[in-house]
PDB file of C-alpha atoms in Angstrom:
ATOM      1  CA  MET A   1       7.399  58.578  59.069  1.00 48.00           C
ATOM      2  CA  LYS A   2       8.183  62.114  57.916  1.00 54.00           C
ATOM      3  CA  ASN A   3      11.290  63.970  58.952  1.00 72.00           C
ATOM      4  CA  GLY A   4      12.946  66.870  57.106  1.00 78.00           C
ATOM      5  CA  ASP A   5      14.894  64.709  54.651  1.00 87.00           C
ATOM      6  CA  GLU A   6      11.901  62.468  53.972  1.00 89.00           C
ATOM      7  CA  LYS A   7       9.706  65.504  53.316  1.00 91.00           C
ATOM      8  CA  LYS A   8      12.237  66.740  50.737  1.00 94.00           C
ATOM      9  CA  GLN A   9      12.361  63.305  49.138  1.00 94.00           C
ATOM     10  CA  ILE A  10       8.557  63.126  49.008  1.00 95.00           C
ATOM     11  CA  ASP A  11       8.348  66.600  47.468  1.00 95.00           C
ATOM     12  CA  LEU A  12      10.949  65.601  44.868  1.00 96.00           C
ATOM     13  CA  ILE A  13       8.974  62.464  44.002  1.00 96.00           C
ATOM     14  CA  PHE A  14       5.739  64.454  43.590  1.00 97.00           C
ATOM     15  CA  SER A  15       7.518  67.005  41.383  1.00 96.00           C
ATOM     16  CA  ARG A  16       8.288  64.238  38.873  1.00 97.00           C
ATOM     17  CA  TYR A  17       4.695  63.079  38.342  1.00 96.00           C
ATOM     18  CA  PRO A  18       1.602  64.740  36.877  1.00 96.00           C
ATOM     19  CA  THR A  19      -0.706  63.481  39.661  1.00 96.00           C
ATOM     20  CA  ARG A  20      -0.262  62.374  43.261  1.00 96.00           C
ATOM     21  CA  ARG A  21      -1.542  58.881  42.431  1.00 96.00           C
ATOM     22  CA  ALA A  22       1.187  58.470  39.810  1.00 97.00           C
ATOM     23  CA  ALA A  23       3.774  58.618  42.625  1.00 97.00           C
ATOM     24  CA  THR A  24       2.448  55.450  44.298  1.00 97.00           C
ATOM     25  CA  LEU A  25       5.294  53.151  43.205  1.00 97.00           C
ATOM     26  CA  PRO A  26       8.202  55.368  44.245  1.00 97.00           C
ATOM     27  CA  LEU A  27       6.501  56.045  47.586  1.00 97.00           C
ATOM     28  CA  LEU A  28       5.985  52.305  48.091  1.00 96.00           C
ATOM     29  CA  THR A  29       9.692  51.836  47.389  1.00 94.00           C
ATOM     30  CA  MET A  30      10.521  54.524  49.920  1.00 94.00           C
ATOM     31  CA  ALA A  31       8.272  52.904  52.544  1.00 93.00           C
ATOM     32  CA  GLN A  32       9.746  49.464  51.934  1.00 89.00           C
ATOM     33  CA  GLU A  33      13.297  50.786  52.275  1.00 86.00           C
ATOM     34  CA  LYS A  34      12.371  52.317  55.615  1.00 86.00           C
ATOM     35  CA  PHE A  35      10.335  49.434  57.117  1.00 83.00           C
ATOM     36  CA  GLY A  36      11.682  46.415  55.222  1.00 83.00           C
ATOM     37  CA  TYR A  37       8.223  45.567  53.855  1.00 88.00           C
ATOM     38  CA  ILE A  38       4.876  47.192  53.074  1.00 93.00           C
ATOM     39  CA  SER A  39       3.041  46.938  56.374  1.00 91.00           C
ATOM     40  CA  HIS A  40      -0.530  48.105  56.916  1.00 91.00           C
ATOM     41  CA  GLU A  41       0.941  51.236  58.526  1.00 92.00           C
ATOM     42  CA  ALA A  42       3.141  51.874  55.473  1.00 93.00           C
ATOM     43  CA  ALA A  43       0.195  51.357  53.104  1.00 94.00           C
ATOM     44  CA  LEU A  44      -1.876  53.805  55.123  1.00 95.00           C
ATOM     45  CA  TRP A  45       0.945  56.365  55.005  1.00 94.00           C
ATOM     46  CA  VAL A  46       1.272  56.033  51.211  1.00 96.00           C
ATOM     47  CA  SER A  47      -2.505  56.129  50.732  1.00 97.00           C
ATOM     48  CA  LYS A  48      -2.778  59.450  52.578  1.00 96.00           C
ATOM     49  CA  LEU A  49       0.019  60.950  50.500  1.00 96.00           C
ATOM     50  CA  VAL A  50      -1.365  59.860  47.129  1.00 97.00           C
ATOM     51  CA  GLU A  51      -5.020  60.260  48.135  1.00 96.00           C
ATOM     52  CA  ILE A  52      -6.224  56.727  47.381  1.00 96.00           C
ATOM     53  CA  SER A  53      -7.504  53.999  49.688  1.00 95.00           C
ATOM     54  CA  PRO A  54      -5.074  51.807  51.663  1.00 94.00           C
ATOM     55  CA  MET A  55      -6.591  48.792  49.867  1.00 95.00           C
ATOM     56  CA  GLU A  56      -5.570  50.234  46.492  1.00 96.00           C
ATOM     57  CA  VAL A  57      -2.048  50.716  47.812  1.00 96.00           C
ATOM     58  CA  LEU A  58      -1.906  47.107  49.065  1.00 94.00           C
ATOM     59  CA  GLU A  59      -3.348  45.834  45.778  1.00 94.00           C
ATOM     60  CA  THR A  60      -0.618  47.718  43.929  1.00 94.00           C
ATOM     61  CA  ALA A  61       2.102  46.438  46.251  1.00 93.00           C
ATOM     62  CA  SER A  62       0.914  42.832  45.953  1.00 89.00           C
ATOM     63  CA  PHE A  63       0.906  43.029  42.143  1.00 90.00           C
ATOM     64  CA  TYR A  64       4.632  43.803  41.884  1.00 86.00           C
ATOM     65  CA  THR A  65       7.108  41.139  43.013  1.00 77.00           C
ATOM     66  CA  LEU A  66       9.602  43.761  44.203  1.00 80.00           C
ATOM     67  CA  TYR A  67       7.328  44.728  47.078  1.00 88.00           C
ATOM     68  CA  GLN A  68       7.056  42.554  50.165  1.00 85.00           C
ATOM     69  CA  THR A  69       3.734  42.696  52.016  1.00 86.00           C
ATOM     70  CA  SER A  70       4.932  40.658  54.984  1.00 82.00           C
ATOM     71  CA  PRO A  71       8.130  40.683  57.024  1.00 81.00           C
ATOM     72  CA  CYS A  72      10.991  38.914  55.354  1.00 81.00           C
ATOM     73  CA  GLY A  73      14.713  38.403  55.814  1.00 84.00           C
ATOM     74  CA  LYS A  74      17.228  41.218  55.782  1.00 86.00           C
ATOM     75  CA  ASN A  75      18.853  39.922  52.575  1.00 90.00           C
ATOM     76  CA  LYS A  76      16.392  39.360  49.757  1.00 90.00           C
ATOM     77  CA  LEU A  77      17.364  36.728  47.212  1.00 94.00           C
ATOM     78  CA  ARG A  78      15.377  36.506  44.001  1.00 93.00           C
ATOM     79  CA  LEU A  79      16.120  33.639  41.627  1.00 96.00           C
ATOM     80  CA  CYS A  80      14.801  33.712  38.078  1.00 95.00           C
ATOM     81  CA  THR A  81      12.986  30.533  37.084  1.00 93.00           C
ATOM     82  CA  ASN A  82      11.970  31.488  33.548  1.00 93.00           C
ATOM     83  CA  ILE A  83      12.895  29.316  30.581  1.00 94.00           C
ATOM     84  CA  SER A  84      16.371  30.758  29.870  1.00 95.00           C
ATOM     85  CA  CYS A  85      17.423  30.483  33.499  1.00 95.00           C
ATOM     86  CA  TRP A  86      15.781  27.101  33.954  1.00 95.00           C
ATOM     87  CA  LEU A  87      17.567  25.669  30.901  1.00 95.00           C
ATOM     88  CA  SER A  88      20.826  27.095  32.275  1.00 96.00           C
ATOM     89  CA  GLY A  89      20.468  25.422  35.672  1.00 94.00           C
ATOM     90  CA  SER A  90      18.366  27.631  37.949  1.00 95.00           C
ATOM     91  CA  SER A  91      16.599  24.545  39.336  1.00 95.00           C
ATOM     92  CA  LYS A  92      19.945  23.222  40.670  1.00 96.00           C
ATOM     93  CA  ILE A  93      20.660  26.625  42.195  1.00 96.00           C
ATOM     94  CA  ALA A  94      17.187  26.700  43.776  1.00 96.00           C
ATOM     95  CA  LYS A  95      17.714  23.263  45.299  1.00 95.00           C
ATOM     96  CA  LYS A  96      21.131  24.233  46.685  1.00 95.00           C
ATOM     97  CA  LEU A  97      19.808  27.503  48.169  1.00 96.00           C
ATOM     98  CA  CYS A  98      16.846  25.754  49.811  1.00 95.00           C
ATOM     99  CA  GLU A  99      19.179  23.141  51.299  1.00 94.00           C
ATOM    100  CA  LYS A 100      21.686  25.783  52.442  1.00 93.00           C
ATOM    101  CA  PHE A 101      19.010  27.808  54.244  1.00 93.00           C
ATOM    102  CA  GLY A 102      16.790  24.949  55.393  1.00 93.00           C
ATOM    103  CA  LEU A 103      13.830  26.173  53.347  1.00 93.00           C
ATOM    104  CA  SER A 104      11.071  24.323  51.525  1.00 90.00           C
ATOM    105  CA  GLN A 105      11.216  24.045  47.750  1.00 89.00           C
ATOM    106  CA  ASN A 106       9.014  27.166  47.658  1.00 89.00           C
ATOM    107  CA  GLY A 107      11.649  29.393  49.282  1.00 90.00           C
ATOM    108  CA  GLY A 108      10.728  31.633  52.197  1.00 90.00           C
ATOM    109  CA  THR A 109      12.524  33.301  55.086  1.00 90.00           C
ATOM    110  CA  THR A 110      15.234  31.720  57.208  1.00 92.00           C
ATOM    111  CA  SER A 111      14.488  31.225  60.894  1.00 89.00           C
ATOM    112  CA  ASP A 112      17.140  33.816  61.833  1.00 91.00           C
ATOM    113  CA  GLN A 113      15.491  36.384  59.495  1.00 88.00           C
ATOM    114  CA  LYS A 114      18.785  36.931  57.630  1.00 92.00           C
ATOM    115  CA  TYR A 115      17.632  35.677  54.217  1.00 93.00           C
ATOM    116  CA  HIS A 116      14.448  35.627  52.198  1.00 92.00           C
ATOM    117  CA  LEU A 117      14.432  33.490  49.050  1.00 94.00           C
ATOM    118  CA  GLU A 118      11.811  33.852  46.384  1.00 91.00           C
ATOM    119  CA  PHE A 119      11.478  32.525  42.874  1.00 93.00           C
ATOM    120  CA  VAL A 120      10.478  35.019  40.199  1.00 91.00           C
ATOM    121  CA  GLU A 121       9.348  34.651  36.639  1.00 88.00           C
ATOM    122  CA  CYS A 122      11.933  36.921  35.015  1.00 89.00           C
ATOM    123  CA  LEU A 123      14.629  39.377  36.031  1.00 90.00           C
ATOM    124  CA  GLY A 124      15.300  40.573  32.484  1.00 90.00           C
ATOM    125  CA  TYR A 125      18.872  39.292  32.119  1.00 93.00           C
ATOM    126  CA  CYS A 126      18.216  36.275  29.898  1.00 94.00           C
ATOM    127  CA  ASP A 127      21.585  36.659  28.169  1.00 95.00           C
ATOM    128  CA  GLN A 128      23.290  36.046  31.546  1.00 95.00           C
ATOM    129  CA  ALA A 129      21.170  33.094  32.675  1.00 95.00           C
ATOM    130  CA  PRO A 130      20.853  31.831  35.309  1.00 97.00           C
ATOM    131  CA  VAL A 131      20.339  35.040  37.269  1.00 96.00           C
ATOM    132  CA  LEU A 132      20.123  35.738  41.000  1.00 97.00           C
ATOM    133  CA  GLN A 133      19.460  39.058  42.720  1.00 95.00           C
ATOM    134  CA  LYS A 134      20.712  39.749  46.210  1.00 95.00           C
ATOM    135  CA  ASN A 135      19.047  42.889  47.480  1.00 89.00           C
ATOM    136  CA  LYS A 136      19.673  45.440  44.704  1.00 85.00           C
ATOM    137  CA  ARG A 137      22.590  43.666  43.026  1.00 94.00           C
ATOM    138  CA  THR A 138      22.115  41.262  40.128  1.00 96.00           C
ATOM    139  CA  TYR A 139      24.444  38.335  39.456  1.00 97.00           C
ATOM    140  CA  GLY A 140      24.520  36.590  36.095  1.00 96.00           C
ATOM    141  CA  ASN A 141      25.895  33.240  34.950  1.00 96.00           C
ATOM    142  CA  VAL A 142      25.406  31.933  38.483  1.00 96.00           C
ATOM    143  CA  THR A 143      26.518  28.414  39.292  1.00 95.00           C
ATOM    144  CA  THR A 144      26.103  26.361  42.465  1.00 93.00           C
ATOM    145  CA  GLU A 145      29.837  26.829  43.019  1.00 93.00           C
ATOM    146  CA  LYS A 146      29.479  30.643  42.994  1.00 93.00           C
ATOM    147  CA  LEU A 147      26.658  30.721  45.571  1.00 92.00           C
ATOM    148  CA  ASP A 148      28.868  30.856  48.664  1.00 89.00           C
ATOM    149  CA  GLU A 149      30.615  34.008  47.462  1.00 92.00           C
ATOM    150  CA  ILE A 150      27.293  35.641  46.495  1.00 93.00           C
ATOM    151  CA  VAL A 151      25.330  34.829  49.638  1.00 90.00           C
TER     152      VAL A 151
END
């Protein structure tokens, strides 16, 4: 996984932290950006860099909702379902998205691997509820009418 640019990026990450282990999250982010998810191979790569076991890396990755530990769609959609978003209509948005993509009420990945929908507890934009993230962009005050232009 290392080429010249990646080595520089890794060195820069390590320069920002007091210990190698402290760089686990940014290295997981780097691995996910490269592979699309945290595979066993990616966890092994990170574990060697930060000098912890691959299991600890996978435990860390599975704790945070931003990390995917299995293959998922190219476009990642994350819909907040916390109280502010729910009261503002996130359940209607969830239903519309599941219908649009042919997914169960639990979300998941479309058969063409283009979209992955997951429901999260909070995205931290309660003042703009309901909130939907598409990849790294966050959309607030989402309505069912706005979904087609977002996705």
